[in-house]
Coordinates of C-alpha atoms in Angstrom, one line a residue:
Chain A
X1213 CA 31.4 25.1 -24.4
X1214 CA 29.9 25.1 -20.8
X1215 CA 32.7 26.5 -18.7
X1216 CA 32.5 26.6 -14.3
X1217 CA 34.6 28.8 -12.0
X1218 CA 35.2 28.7 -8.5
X1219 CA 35.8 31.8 -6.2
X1220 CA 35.9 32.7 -2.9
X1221 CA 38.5 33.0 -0.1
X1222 CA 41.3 30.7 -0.2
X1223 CA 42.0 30.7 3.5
X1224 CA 38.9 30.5 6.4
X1225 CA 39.9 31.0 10.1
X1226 CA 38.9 27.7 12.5
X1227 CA 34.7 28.1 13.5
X1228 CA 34.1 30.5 10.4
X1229 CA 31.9 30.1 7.3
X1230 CA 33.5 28.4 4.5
X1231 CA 31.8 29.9 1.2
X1232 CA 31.9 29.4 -2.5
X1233 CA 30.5 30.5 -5.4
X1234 CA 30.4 28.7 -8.7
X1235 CA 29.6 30.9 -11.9
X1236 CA 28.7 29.0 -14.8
X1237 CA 29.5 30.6 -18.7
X1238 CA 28.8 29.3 -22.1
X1239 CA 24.9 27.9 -20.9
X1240 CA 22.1 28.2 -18.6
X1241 CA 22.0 26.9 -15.1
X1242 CA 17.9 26.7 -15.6
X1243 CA 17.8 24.9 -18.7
X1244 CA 18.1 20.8 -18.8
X1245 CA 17.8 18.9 -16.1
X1246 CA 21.0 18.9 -14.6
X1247 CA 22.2 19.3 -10.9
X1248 CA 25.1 21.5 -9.6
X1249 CA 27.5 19.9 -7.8
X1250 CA 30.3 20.6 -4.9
X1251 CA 33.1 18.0 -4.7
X1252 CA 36.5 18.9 -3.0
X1253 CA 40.2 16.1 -2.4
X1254 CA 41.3 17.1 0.7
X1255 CA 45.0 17.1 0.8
X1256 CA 47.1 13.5 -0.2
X1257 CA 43.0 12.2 -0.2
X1258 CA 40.8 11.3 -3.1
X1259 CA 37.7 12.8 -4.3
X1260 CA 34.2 13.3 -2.2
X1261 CA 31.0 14.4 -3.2
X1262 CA 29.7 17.1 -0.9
X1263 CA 26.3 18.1 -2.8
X1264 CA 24.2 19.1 -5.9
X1265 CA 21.6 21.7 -6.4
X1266 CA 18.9 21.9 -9.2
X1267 CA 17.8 25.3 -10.5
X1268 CA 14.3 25.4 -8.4
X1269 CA 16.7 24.9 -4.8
X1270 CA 16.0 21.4 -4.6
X1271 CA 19.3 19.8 -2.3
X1272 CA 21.1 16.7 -2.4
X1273 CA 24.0 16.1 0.1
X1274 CA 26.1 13.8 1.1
X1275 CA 24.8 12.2 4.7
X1276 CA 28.6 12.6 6.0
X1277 CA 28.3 16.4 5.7
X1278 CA 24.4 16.6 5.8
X1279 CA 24.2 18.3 9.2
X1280 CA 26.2 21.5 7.9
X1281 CA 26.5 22.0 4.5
X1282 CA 23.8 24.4 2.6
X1283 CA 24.2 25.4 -1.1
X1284 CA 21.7 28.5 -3.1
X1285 CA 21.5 29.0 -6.6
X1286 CA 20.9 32.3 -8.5
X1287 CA 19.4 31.8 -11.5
X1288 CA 19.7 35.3 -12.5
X1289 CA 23.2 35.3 -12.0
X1290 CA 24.4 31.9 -13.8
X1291 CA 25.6 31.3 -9.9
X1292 CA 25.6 28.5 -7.1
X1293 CA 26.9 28.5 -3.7
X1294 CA 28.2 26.4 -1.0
X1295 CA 28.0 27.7 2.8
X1296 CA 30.0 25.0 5.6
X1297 CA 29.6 27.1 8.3
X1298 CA 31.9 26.2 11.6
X1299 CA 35.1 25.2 9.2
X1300 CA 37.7 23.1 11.2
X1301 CA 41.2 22.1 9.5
X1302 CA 39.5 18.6 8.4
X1303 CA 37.8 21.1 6.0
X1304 CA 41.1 22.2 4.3
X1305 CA 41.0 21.0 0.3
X1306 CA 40.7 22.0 -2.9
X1307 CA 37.4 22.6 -3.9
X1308 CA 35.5 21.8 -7.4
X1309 CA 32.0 22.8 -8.7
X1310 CA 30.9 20.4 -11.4
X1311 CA 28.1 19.6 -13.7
X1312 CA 25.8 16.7 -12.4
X1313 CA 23.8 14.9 -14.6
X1314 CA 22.5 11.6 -15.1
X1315 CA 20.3 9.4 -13.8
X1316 CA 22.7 7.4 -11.6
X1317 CA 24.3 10.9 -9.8
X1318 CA 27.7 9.4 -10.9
X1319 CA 28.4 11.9 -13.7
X1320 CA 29.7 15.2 -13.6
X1321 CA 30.9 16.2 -17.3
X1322 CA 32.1 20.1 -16.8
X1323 CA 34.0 20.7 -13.9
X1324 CA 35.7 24.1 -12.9
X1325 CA 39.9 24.2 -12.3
X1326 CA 39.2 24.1 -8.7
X1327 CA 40.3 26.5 -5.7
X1328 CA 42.6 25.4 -2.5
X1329 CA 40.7 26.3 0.8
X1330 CA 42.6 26.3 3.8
X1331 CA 41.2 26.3 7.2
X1332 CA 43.7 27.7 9.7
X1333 CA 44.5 30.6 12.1
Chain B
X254 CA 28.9 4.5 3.4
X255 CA 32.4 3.9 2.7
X256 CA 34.6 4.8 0.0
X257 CA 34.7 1.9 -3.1
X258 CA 38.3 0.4 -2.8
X259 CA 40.7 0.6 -5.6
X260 CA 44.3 -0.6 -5.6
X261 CA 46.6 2.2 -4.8
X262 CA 49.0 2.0 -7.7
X263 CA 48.9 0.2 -10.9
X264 CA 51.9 0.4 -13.4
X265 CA 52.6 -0.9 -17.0
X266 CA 54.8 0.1 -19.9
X267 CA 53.7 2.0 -23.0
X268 CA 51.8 0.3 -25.4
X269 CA 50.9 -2.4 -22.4
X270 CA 47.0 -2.5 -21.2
X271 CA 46.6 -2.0 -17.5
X272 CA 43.5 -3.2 -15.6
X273 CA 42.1 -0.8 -12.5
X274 CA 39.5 -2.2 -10.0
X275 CA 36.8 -0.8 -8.1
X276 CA 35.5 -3.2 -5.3
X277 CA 32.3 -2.3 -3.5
X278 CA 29.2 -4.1 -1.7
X279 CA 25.7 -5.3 -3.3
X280 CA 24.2 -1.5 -2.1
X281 CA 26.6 0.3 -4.7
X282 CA 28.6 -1.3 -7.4
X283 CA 27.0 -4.8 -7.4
X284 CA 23.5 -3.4 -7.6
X285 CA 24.0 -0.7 -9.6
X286 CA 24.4 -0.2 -13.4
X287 CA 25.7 3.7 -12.9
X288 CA 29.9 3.2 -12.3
X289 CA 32.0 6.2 -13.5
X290 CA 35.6 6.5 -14.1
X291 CA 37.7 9.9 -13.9
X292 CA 40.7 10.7 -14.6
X293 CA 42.7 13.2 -12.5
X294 CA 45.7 14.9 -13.6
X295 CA 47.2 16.4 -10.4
X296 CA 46.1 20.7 -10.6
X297 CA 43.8 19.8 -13.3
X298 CA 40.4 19.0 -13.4
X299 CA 39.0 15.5 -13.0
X300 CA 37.7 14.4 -16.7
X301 CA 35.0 12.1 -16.9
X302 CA 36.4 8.7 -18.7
X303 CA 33.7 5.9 -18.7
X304 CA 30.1 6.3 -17.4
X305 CA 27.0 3.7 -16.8
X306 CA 29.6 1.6 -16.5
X307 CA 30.8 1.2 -20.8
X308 CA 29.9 4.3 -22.0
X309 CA 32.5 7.0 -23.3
X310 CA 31.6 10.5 -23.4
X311 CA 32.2 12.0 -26.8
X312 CA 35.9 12.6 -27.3
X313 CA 37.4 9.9 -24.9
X314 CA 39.6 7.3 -26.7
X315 CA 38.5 3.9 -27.8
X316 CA 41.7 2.9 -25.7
X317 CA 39.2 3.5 -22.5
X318 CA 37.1 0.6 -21.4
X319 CA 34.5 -0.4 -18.7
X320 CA 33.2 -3.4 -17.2
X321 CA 31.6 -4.7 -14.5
X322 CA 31.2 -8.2 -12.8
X323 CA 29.8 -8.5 -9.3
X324 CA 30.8 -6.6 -6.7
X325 CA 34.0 -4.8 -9.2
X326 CA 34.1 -2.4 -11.6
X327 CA 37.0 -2.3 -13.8
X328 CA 38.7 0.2 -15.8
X329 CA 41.2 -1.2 -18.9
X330 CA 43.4 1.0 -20.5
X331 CA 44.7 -0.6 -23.6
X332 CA 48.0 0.7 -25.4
X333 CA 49.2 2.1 -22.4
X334 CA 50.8 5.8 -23.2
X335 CA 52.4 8.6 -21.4
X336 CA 49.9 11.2 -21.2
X337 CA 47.5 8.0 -19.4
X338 CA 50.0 8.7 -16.4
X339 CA 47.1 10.4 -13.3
X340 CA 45.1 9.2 -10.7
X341 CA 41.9 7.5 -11.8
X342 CA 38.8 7.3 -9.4
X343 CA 35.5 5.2 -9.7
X344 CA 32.6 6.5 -8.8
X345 CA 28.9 4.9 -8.3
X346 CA 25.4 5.3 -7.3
X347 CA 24.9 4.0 -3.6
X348 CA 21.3 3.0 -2.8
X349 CA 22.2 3.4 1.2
X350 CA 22.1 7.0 1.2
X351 CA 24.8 9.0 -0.1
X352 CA 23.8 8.8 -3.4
X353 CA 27.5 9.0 -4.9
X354 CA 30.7 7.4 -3.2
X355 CA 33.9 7.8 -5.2
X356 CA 36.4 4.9 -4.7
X357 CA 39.7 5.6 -2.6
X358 CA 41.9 6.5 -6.1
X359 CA 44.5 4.8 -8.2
X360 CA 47.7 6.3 -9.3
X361 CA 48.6 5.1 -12.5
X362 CA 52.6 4.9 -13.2
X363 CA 53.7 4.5 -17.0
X364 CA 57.3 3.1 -16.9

């Protein structure tokens, strides 16, 4: 059973680099053609897509974050990352690394528990 | 792109079916055949319910249905039961651009 885990700090001062990493057990990141996807509910707000990777780096985002988002994969490691550098409150959520497949880029079928981020000082 | 509107509560009684809509414009829902539904129990992670707008994953219960007509994509849940009590979000492909916009979110109350 493909299983996803998010880590990283859970609390990013105001103008610092938000990061994540997603590891990914129980299957390969390079095999199938799937995308790995960031998603994150800001607090009392529902769910947004932020953006998907493929295994050869190849970046989807959403045009709303576009401008400062940037994701790597490491194939090597079973790993993906999310960078949103300049982090402002707005930015405070729970984050979720997911699965993306499909070909309408509406299905994500594993997701990981999710981690709280909080931007503050 | 904005966010595909859903009613912000829906409510029904056990064993009742409940409908959830999912209204967009002709440049997501209405011209696309790729509407997802999740599931969201609070601290959990979102489940995938209903994808290409019918189709249930392996392991979702026949009680789950999607449908489509226009503009709105609908989510029925028939036989209404406890455990159906989250928040349920649509999803779907938008041809403008963003690729995926999730709808605004529909807490689901069993009484």
């Amino acid at each position: 059973q493909l299983q996803l885990q998010e880590s990283g700090p859970g609390l990013v001062k105001p103008s610092e680099t938000l990061s994540l990493t997603c590891t990914v057990s129980g299957g390969s990141i390079s095999r199938g053609t799937y995308y790995w996807g960031w998603l994150r509910q800001p607090p009392g707000k529902g769910l947004e897509w932020i953006g998907s990777i493929y295994n050869s780096g190849r970046t989807f985002f959403n045009p709303s974050l576009k401008s400062r988002v940037s994701m790597s994969v490491d194939t090597s490691k079973n790993q993906f990352s999310l960078k949103l550098p300049s982090a402002t409150a707005a930015d405070t959520a729970v984050y979720y690394c997911a699965r993306h497949g499909g070909s309408g880029w509406t299905i994500f079928d594993f997701w990981g528990q999710g981690t709280v981020v909080t931007v503050s000082s | 792109q904005s966010a595909l509107t859903q009613p912000a509560s829906v409510s029904g009684s056990p064993g009742q079916s409940i409908t959830i809509s999912c209204t967009g414009t002709s440049s997501d829902v209405g011209g696309s055949n790729y509407v997802s539904w999740y599931q969201h129990h609070p601290g959990k992670a979102p489940k995938l319910m209903i994808y290409d707008v019918t189709n249930r994953p392996s392991g979702v219960s026949n009680r789950f249905s999607g449908s489509k007509s226009g503009n709105t994509a609908s989510l029925t849940i028939s036989g209404l039961q406890a455990e159906d009590e989250a928040d349920y979000y649509c999803t779907s492909y938008a041809s403008s651009g963003t690729l995926c916009v999730f709808g605004t979110g529909t807490k689901v109350t069993v009484l």
